Amino acid sequence: MLPLFDLSLKLKGFPLVKAEQLLNEILKISEDEYEKYTLEKRKDIVEFHLLNNQSYQSFIGNKTIENWDEIPVMTKKDFQKPLLERISKGFSKKTIYINKTSGSSGDPFIFAKDNFCHALTWANVKRLFGWYDIDFNHSYQARFYGIPLDFVGNKKERLKDFLSKRYRFSIFNLSDSELEKVFSKFKTKKFDYINGYTSSIVLFAKFLQHKNIVLKEYCPSLKVCMVTSEMLFEEDKKLLQKHLGIPIVNEYGASELDLIAFQNPNNEWQVNSETLFVEILDINNKPVPNGVEGRIVITSLFNKAHPFIRYDIGDIGILDEKSSFKKPILKKLIGRTNDVAILPSGKKSPGLTFYYVTKSIIEDDGNVKEFIVKQLKLDTFEIEYVSKIELNSSQINKIEEAIRTYLEDGLQFIFTRKEVLKRSKSGKLKQFQSNL
C-alpha cells in the first residue's frame, strides 16, 4: 500500500524525510546534554527573528536583552495585524504553511509556519502516535472534528481525509439520531483508532452508555482513542474507557504551535521538548518552580517564518516536580473546556462549532479583536465582541447565513460591541458560555 500520508506532505512541499532525520538526531541527545541543546536552540530562534523579522524587532523595540527572562512575553493580541506584516524576511506565501486558530480563547488570528517547521510537527506527531501502534499511512481513523460546509473547503478537507486514511463524522449535529448513524459506521468499518474533540467523543460515549454498548465489541479493530482541544475530566475518561472499550490518550496542542503534551504509555502527560520550549510563569512573567501553578508560555524552536517566542497561549498549568529539560511532564492543565449548545430542534453542538460560525467575521485586518458567544435561551445567542468599528449589516448577514448553514434556522442573535470582555479568574476568555 502506498504511503499516501507521507506522499501528500511531500507533494505539498513539506520535507518530511529531512524533518524525520533531524528529529531522530534530537532524540539521540543525552539527558546530560539536553539543557545545553535547549538553551542554544532558544537563543538561535530569538537571534534569527531579531535579524529577519521586522514585526518582532518592533515588538522588542530598543530593549537590551541580557538574559532569557527579560524577553517580553507575546500574547495573541500581538498577532492582530495582517499576516504579511508578521512574516520573516525570505519567506513568502509559497514557502509557508498558513492556517487560522480556532479562536477558542476569543483572540483568533491567522498564523504561518515555514515548510520545514510544519514537516517537523508532523514527524513528531507520527512518532508519538506510534507509541500506540498507530501509523498514519496505514491505520484507519474515525475522526470527530469540524469540517467546512462550503463546497470548495469541504472537498479539500475530504481529500485530506482520504490521503490521511480518515473517516470524518460531522460534529455539528450530535443528536441521538445522528449518533445512531455514527454507531452504524463503527459496525461496518474497520477503524484502528478514534481522534477528535473531547466533548464530541464524550457525547458519543454517553449515547453508548444509554444503550449499554461497548464499542470495541462491535468494532474489534479499534486500538486507542486520542482526545484533543478540550479538557478531559477524569469522570469523562472513565466513561470513555468503559464504553469505547479501549485506552484513552489525552493530547494537548495548539494549531499555531505543535503538540504541546501527549500522554505516554506510562500515563504521564509528556511535554514536547523536541520542537518547543515550555515555561510556567507567574503574573510578573517570572518562572515558577516545578509543582507550582502558573501561565503556560511557549517558544517554537524551529518556526523561522513567524515568531512564537515566549508566547502566552492563554492556559494555566503545572509542571511535575520530576520534570527535566529532556522530559518535562505536565502535571495539571487548568481551564480548557467547552460547553455544549442545545438547540430548539434537539441538536447538540460542541462550543467549538462556533469557530465555524464566527470565522466568517474574522478578517486578517485586525478589526475584530476578541469575541465570545453566550447562549441566553434555547433559540437566543449573544455575540459580544471587541473591534475598532461596529459590525456592519453585511458582516452580520454573513454570520447569520453561516448560522443557518452550520446550525439551524430560527436562531436569534444579538450583537454587542464591548470595550473589553469579561475574563475568567484564570485570565482566560471562554469563547462559548451557556446560561441554560
XYZ file of C-alpha atoms in Angstrom:
436
model
C 0.000 0.000 0.000
C 1.332 3.432 -0.945
C 2.308 5.675 1.992
C -0.312 8.265 0.989
C 0.105 10.437 4.074
C 3.861 10.847 3.633
C 3.424 11.319 -0.107
C 0.771 14.031 0.341
C 3.106 16.063 2.589
C 5.945 15.707 0.089
C 3.750 16.833 -2.827
C 2.724 19.922 -0.844
C 6.377 20.892 -0.387
C 6.814 19.772 3.233
C 10.212 17.968 3.552
C 9.132 15.137 5.844
C 12.203 12.909 5.309
C 14.581 15.746 6.214
C 12.432 16.584 9.239
C 12.416 12.961 10.432
C 16.207 12.847 10.141
C 16.575 15.940 12.347
C 14.017 14.635 14.841
C 15.990 11.396 15.200
C 19.152 13.416 15.871
C 17.356 15.427 18.574
C 16.038 12.263 20.230
C 19.601 10.876 20.461
C 20.781 13.831 22.565
C 21.502 12.589 26.084
C 19.768 13.833 29.226
C 23.049 15.438 30.349
C 23.415 17.409 27.097
C 19.775 18.337 26.632
C 19.730 21.507 28.720
C 22.662 22.912 26.721
C 20.921 21.961 23.455
C 17.640 23.621 24.507
C 19.290 26.855 25.634
C 21.207 27.083 22.355
C 18.085 26.476 20.237
C 16.004 29.102 22.025
C 18.888 31.616 21.712
C 19.199 30.828 17.992
C 15.499 31.385 17.240
C 15.454 34.744 19.064
C 18.546 35.935 17.188
C 17.052 34.789 13.877
C 13.845 36.793 14.344
C 15.689 39.864 15.633
C 17.684 39.828 12.393
C 14.959 38.778 9.960
C 11.544 39.712 11.317
C 10.571 43.373 11.331
C 7.428 42.724 13.363
C 9.440 41.035 16.112
C 12.057 43.801 16.001
C 9.264 46.329 16.594
C 7.841 44.168 19.374
C 11.202 44.106 21.219
C 11.868 47.789 20.490
C 15.025 49.331 21.926
C 15.220 46.967 24.886
C 18.624 45.467 25.602
C 18.114 41.775 26.295
C 20.823 40.285 28.503
C 19.078 37.125 29.713
C 16.123 34.973 28.723
C 13.774 36.192 31.467
C 13.995 39.763 30.098
C 12.466 38.771 26.758
C 8.891 40.156 26.680
C 6.010 37.691 26.652
C 3.890 37.630 23.477
C 0.116 37.237 23.532
C -2.483 36.610 20.841
C -3.171 40.358 20.764
C 0.327 40.886 19.335
C -0.744 38.990 16.207
C -3.802 41.114 15.459
C -2.375 42.588 12.264
C -2.095 41.333 8.679
C -0.090 38.138 8.336
C 2.296 39.506 5.711
C 3.442 42.125 8.222
C 4.453 39.309 10.587
C 6.366 37.045 8.179
C 10.168 36.868 8.336
C 12.392 38.114 5.527
C 12.975 35.497 2.830
C 9.586 33.783 3.202
C 6.513 34.129 1.016
C 3.075 32.518 0.881
C 4.580 29.829 -1.381
C 7.163 28.733 1.193
C 4.992 28.700 4.303
C 2.047 26.831 5.766
C -0.860 29.166 6.611
C -3.781 28.404 8.907
C -6.188 30.063 11.330
C -6.534 29.426 15.063
C -9.856 28.153 16.373
C -10.494 31.300 18.371
C -11.453 29.260 21.441
C -9.652 31.870 23.512
C -11.589 34.683 21.866
C -8.476 36.069 20.126
C -8.436 34.359 16.706
C -5.655 35.053 14.237
C -4.041 33.748 11.069
C -0.574 32.261 11.541
C 2.225 30.728 9.491
C 4.911 28.068 9.822
C 7.763 27.610 7.384
C 7.507 24.373 5.423
C 10.316 22.637 7.313
C 8.801 23.538 10.706
C 5.432 22.161 9.578
C 7.079 18.941 8.386
C 8.853 18.636 11.752
C 5.497 18.982 13.520
C 4.104 16.049 11.553
C 7.257 13.970 12.020
C 6.868 14.318 15.787
C 3.113 13.646 15.742
C 3.719 10.468 13.723
C 6.311 9.344 16.295
C 4.034 9.957 19.264
C 1.048 8.177 17.727
C 3.441 5.311 17.001
C 3.678 4.739 20.762
C 0.188 3.222 20.397
C 0.862 1.263 17.192
C -0.813 3.898 15.004
C 0.702 4.508 11.567
C -0.708 7.469 9.632
C -0.007 5.736 6.311
C -1.981 2.592 7.143
C -4.137 2.992 10.272
C -7.771 3.987 9.690
C -9.009 6.908 11.788
C -12.535 7.691 12.948
C -12.381 11.489 13.123
C -14.640 13.640 15.314
C -13.750 17.096 14.014
C -15.481 20.009 12.363
C -15.386 20.482 8.617
C -16.062 23.470 6.318
C -19.501 23.209 4.752
C -18.783 25.411 1.731
C -18.241 23.290 -1.416
C -14.541 24.029 -2.042
C -13.480 23.922 1.620
C -15.436 20.730 2.191
C -13.912 18.951 -0.821
C -10.375 19.992 0.200
C -10.886 18.610 3.680
C -12.413 15.382 2.344
C -9.394 14.936 0.058
C -7.056 15.411 3.042
C -9.116 12.845 4.927
C -8.737 10.355 2.081
C -4.968 10.858 1.867
C -4.679 10.558 5.648
C -6.890 7.440 5.922
C -9.604 9.213 7.938
C -13.385 8.955 8.016
C -14.845 12.190 9.365
C -18.036 12.403 11.409
C -19.805 15.750 11.467
C -19.884 17.232 14.956
C -22.365 19.981 14.115
C -25.328 17.773 14.947
C -24.833 15.301 17.763
C -28.479 14.380 18.347
C -29.289 10.759 19.170
C -30.488 10.061 15.626
C -27.132 11.228 14.222
C -25.150 9.308 16.834
C -27.066 6.184 15.831
C -25.668 6.683 12.316
C -22.174 7.143 13.750
C -22.513 3.880 15.654
C -23.652 2.120 12.466
C -20.410 3.155 10.737
C -18.370 1.561 13.510
C -20.214 -1.703 12.919
C -19.267 -1.746 9.215
C -15.820 -0.095 9.039
C -12.528 -1.419 10.443
C -11.350 1.651 12.330
C -7.987 1.426 14.089
C -8.388 4.498 16.290
C -10.587 7.443 17.216
C -9.310 11.020 17.201
C -11.147 14.266 17.835
C -12.683 16.861 20.104
C -13.162 15.650 23.661
C -16.724 16.905 24.119
C -17.939 15.276 20.888
C -16.476 11.884 21.745
C -17.834 12.136 25.301
C -21.326 12.781 23.913
C -20.942 9.685 21.737
C -19.849 7.652 24.797
C -22.902 8.875 26.723
C -25.063 7.677 23.819
C -23.338 4.274 24.030
C -23.804 4.260 27.821
C -27.537 4.864 27.430
C -27.712 1.827 25.140
C -25.371 -0.215 27.377
C -22.914 -0.698 24.486
C -19.134 -1.245 24.496
C -17.958 -0.023 21.101
C -14.986 -2.399 20.716
C -17.351 -5.359 20.823
C -18.869 -4.060 17.571
C -15.605 -2.745 16.086
C -12.877 -5.208 17.233
C -10.158 -3.479 15.162
C -10.192 -0.413 17.460
C -6.946 0.068 19.419
C -6.983 3.504 21.033
C -8.760 6.865 21.278
C -6.931 10.220 21.252
C -8.898 13.213 22.569
C -7.837 16.795 21.961
C -8.731 20.515 22.003
C -10.753 20.453 25.215
C -10.288 19.448 28.841
C -10.637 15.745 29.571
C -12.120 15.324 33.036
C -11.358 12.160 34.979
C -15.000 11.045 35.120
C -15.292 11.508 31.349
C -12.116 9.485 30.818
C -13.608 6.614 32.835
C -16.811 6.831 30.786
C -14.820 6.706 27.530
C -12.706 3.758 28.688
C -15.779 1.803 29.728
C -17.977 2.379 26.690
C -15.366 2.637 23.949
C -13.529 -0.324 25.462
C -10.068 0.972 24.500
C -7.255 3.050 26.097
C -7.864 6.828 26.143
C -4.910 9.090 25.320
C -5.011 12.759 26.248
C -3.490 15.216 23.773
C -2.845 18.919 24.377
C -1.888 21.066 21.428
C -2.255 24.354 19.624
C -2.554 24.623 15.860
C -0.186 27.595 15.724
C 2.499 25.657 17.610
C 2.517 21.878 17.690
C 1.521 19.079 20.021
C 2.343 20.564 23.428
C 1.848 17.461 25.571
C 0.896 13.872 24.817
C 0.042 11.087 27.243
C 2.779 8.464 27.115
C 2.309 4.706 27.759
C 3.254 5.298 31.427
C 0.199 7.554 31.793
C 2.347 10.696 32.053
C 1.472 13.859 30.132
C 4.842 14.223 28.413
C 5.636 17.724 27.182
C 7.078 18.184 23.699
C 10.684 19.214 24.319
C 11.803 18.336 20.782
C 10.296 21.313 18.931
C 9.060 23.540 21.791
C 10.368 25.135 24.963
C 7.601 25.284 27.582
C 7.737 27.559 30.636
C 5.357 28.156 33.546
C 5.367 31.835 34.549
C 3.818 33.914 37.322
C 1.896 37.185 36.869
C 5.211 39.057 36.646
C 6.456 36.798 33.800
C 8.973 35.074 36.083
C 9.404 31.264 36.017
C 7.804 29.402 38.911
C 9.303 26.236 40.455
C 8.091 22.886 39.144
C 4.972 21.903 41.055
C 3.669 25.485 41.197
C 0.733 26.720 39.110
C 1.288 29.417 36.509
C 0.716 30.596 32.937
C 1.837 28.294 30.137
C 4.266 30.197 27.899
C 5.781 28.510 24.848
C 8.617 29.129 22.407
C 8.577 27.440 18.999
C 12.224 26.487 18.470
C 12.063 25.905 14.714
C 9.486 28.287 13.246
C 11.560 30.785 11.271
C 8.644 32.115 9.225
C 6.708 33.534 12.192
C 7.890 34.267 15.747
C 6.269 32.456 18.660
C 8.758 33.388 21.367
C 7.648 33.308 24.995
C 4.101 33.101 23.689
C 1.355 33.062 26.334
C -1.096 30.502 25.000
C -3.802 31.509 27.498
C -3.783 28.408 29.693
C -2.809 27.751 33.288
C -0.820 24.654 34.191
C 1.681 22.941 36.476
C 4.878 21.099 35.523
C 5.630 17.997 37.575
C 8.452 18.203 40.125
C 10.265 15.343 38.356
C 10.410 17.240 35.048
C 13.740 17.642 33.245
C 14.783 19.569 30.133
C 14.592 16.376 28.051
C 11.415 15.033 29.620
C 9.117 17.695 31.087
C 5.857 16.313 32.485
C 2.638 18.350 32.593
C 1.151 17.582 35.995
C -2.052 19.555 35.532
C -3.794 21.677 32.901
C -6.417 24.147 34.065
C -9.254 25.744 32.137
C -9.528 24.172 28.681
C -13.170 23.198 28.302
C -16.099 23.973 26.027
C -19.784 23.752 26.829
C -22.312 22.065 24.595
C -25.017 24.144 22.905
C -28.529 22.653 22.935
C -30.695 23.964 20.094
C -34.530 24.150 19.782
C -34.626 21.161 17.394
C -32.844 18.966 19.925
C -29.483 19.167 18.191
C -26.433 19.265 20.427
C -23.332 21.037 19.154
C -19.991 21.466 20.957
C -18.899 25.000 21.744
C -16.138 24.741 19.128
C -18.872 24.709 16.489
C -18.955 28.455 16.966
C -15.489 28.658 15.497
C -17.001 27.622 12.159
C -19.789 30.154 12.592
C -17.755 33.119 13.756
C -14.747 32.648 11.498
C -16.801 34.283 8.723
C -16.242 37.588 10.561
C -12.528 37.016 11.159
C -10.620 39.215 8.756
C -6.870 39.467 8.565
C -7.166 43.215 9.039
C -7.304 43.158 12.805
C -10.837 44.634 13.076
C -12.466 42.051 15.366
C -10.051 41.615 18.253
C -11.998 39.337 20.576
C -15.367 37.684 20.806
C -17.402 35.392 22.984
C -20.726 33.676 22.327
C -23.328 33.331 25.074
C -26.404 31.135 24.862
C -29.125 33.096 26.651
C -32.122 30.874 25.741
C -32.634 27.777 23.589
C -33.016 29.967 20.498
C -31.173 33.141 21.553
C -27.445 33.801 21.494
C -25.413 36.907 22.144
C -22.088 37.660 20.471
C -20.010 40.092 22.481
C -17.064 41.403 20.520
C -14.282 43.966 20.704
C -13.471 45.756 17.456
C -12.304 49.062 16.055
C -15.631 49.643 14.349
C -19.175 48.304 14.687
C -20.043 45.205 12.665
C -21.954 46.307 9.576
C -25.122 44.748 8.157
C -23.140 42.850 5.513
C -20.945 41.161 8.141
C -23.970 40.336 10.292
C -25.740 38.836 7.263
C -22.672 36.653 6.638
C -22.761 35.406 10.206
C -26.495 34.683 10.075
C -26.046 32.807 6.798
C -23.266 30.741 8.387
C -25.528 30.018 11.371
C -28.232 28.661 9.072
C -25.637 26.522 7.267
C -23.876 25.089 10.329
C -26.622 25.016 12.947
C -30.273 25.571 12.049
C -32.874 28.167 11.085
C -34.815 30.240 13.586
C -31.961 31.184 15.930
C -31.828 34.759 17.187
C -28.522 36.560 17.603
C -27.759 39.744 19.493
C -24.536 41.541 18.563
C -22.991 43.645 21.324
C -19.822 45.643 20.811
C -17.762 45.983 24.002
C -14.702 47.907 25.047
C -13.420 44.871 26.948
C -14.691 41.354 27.532
C -15.043 39.815 30.967
C -12.441 37.122 31.621
C -12.416 34.172 33.990
C -10.448 34.194 37.208
C -7.544 32.490 35.420
C -7.448 35.314 32.874
C -8.673 33.152 30.034
C -11.532 34.151 27.786
C -14.068 31.385 27.309
C -15.405 31.600 23.763
C -18.706 29.860 24.437
C -20.805 30.233 27.567
C -24.192 28.666 28.156
C -26.663 30.325 30.521
C -29.196 27.486 30.223
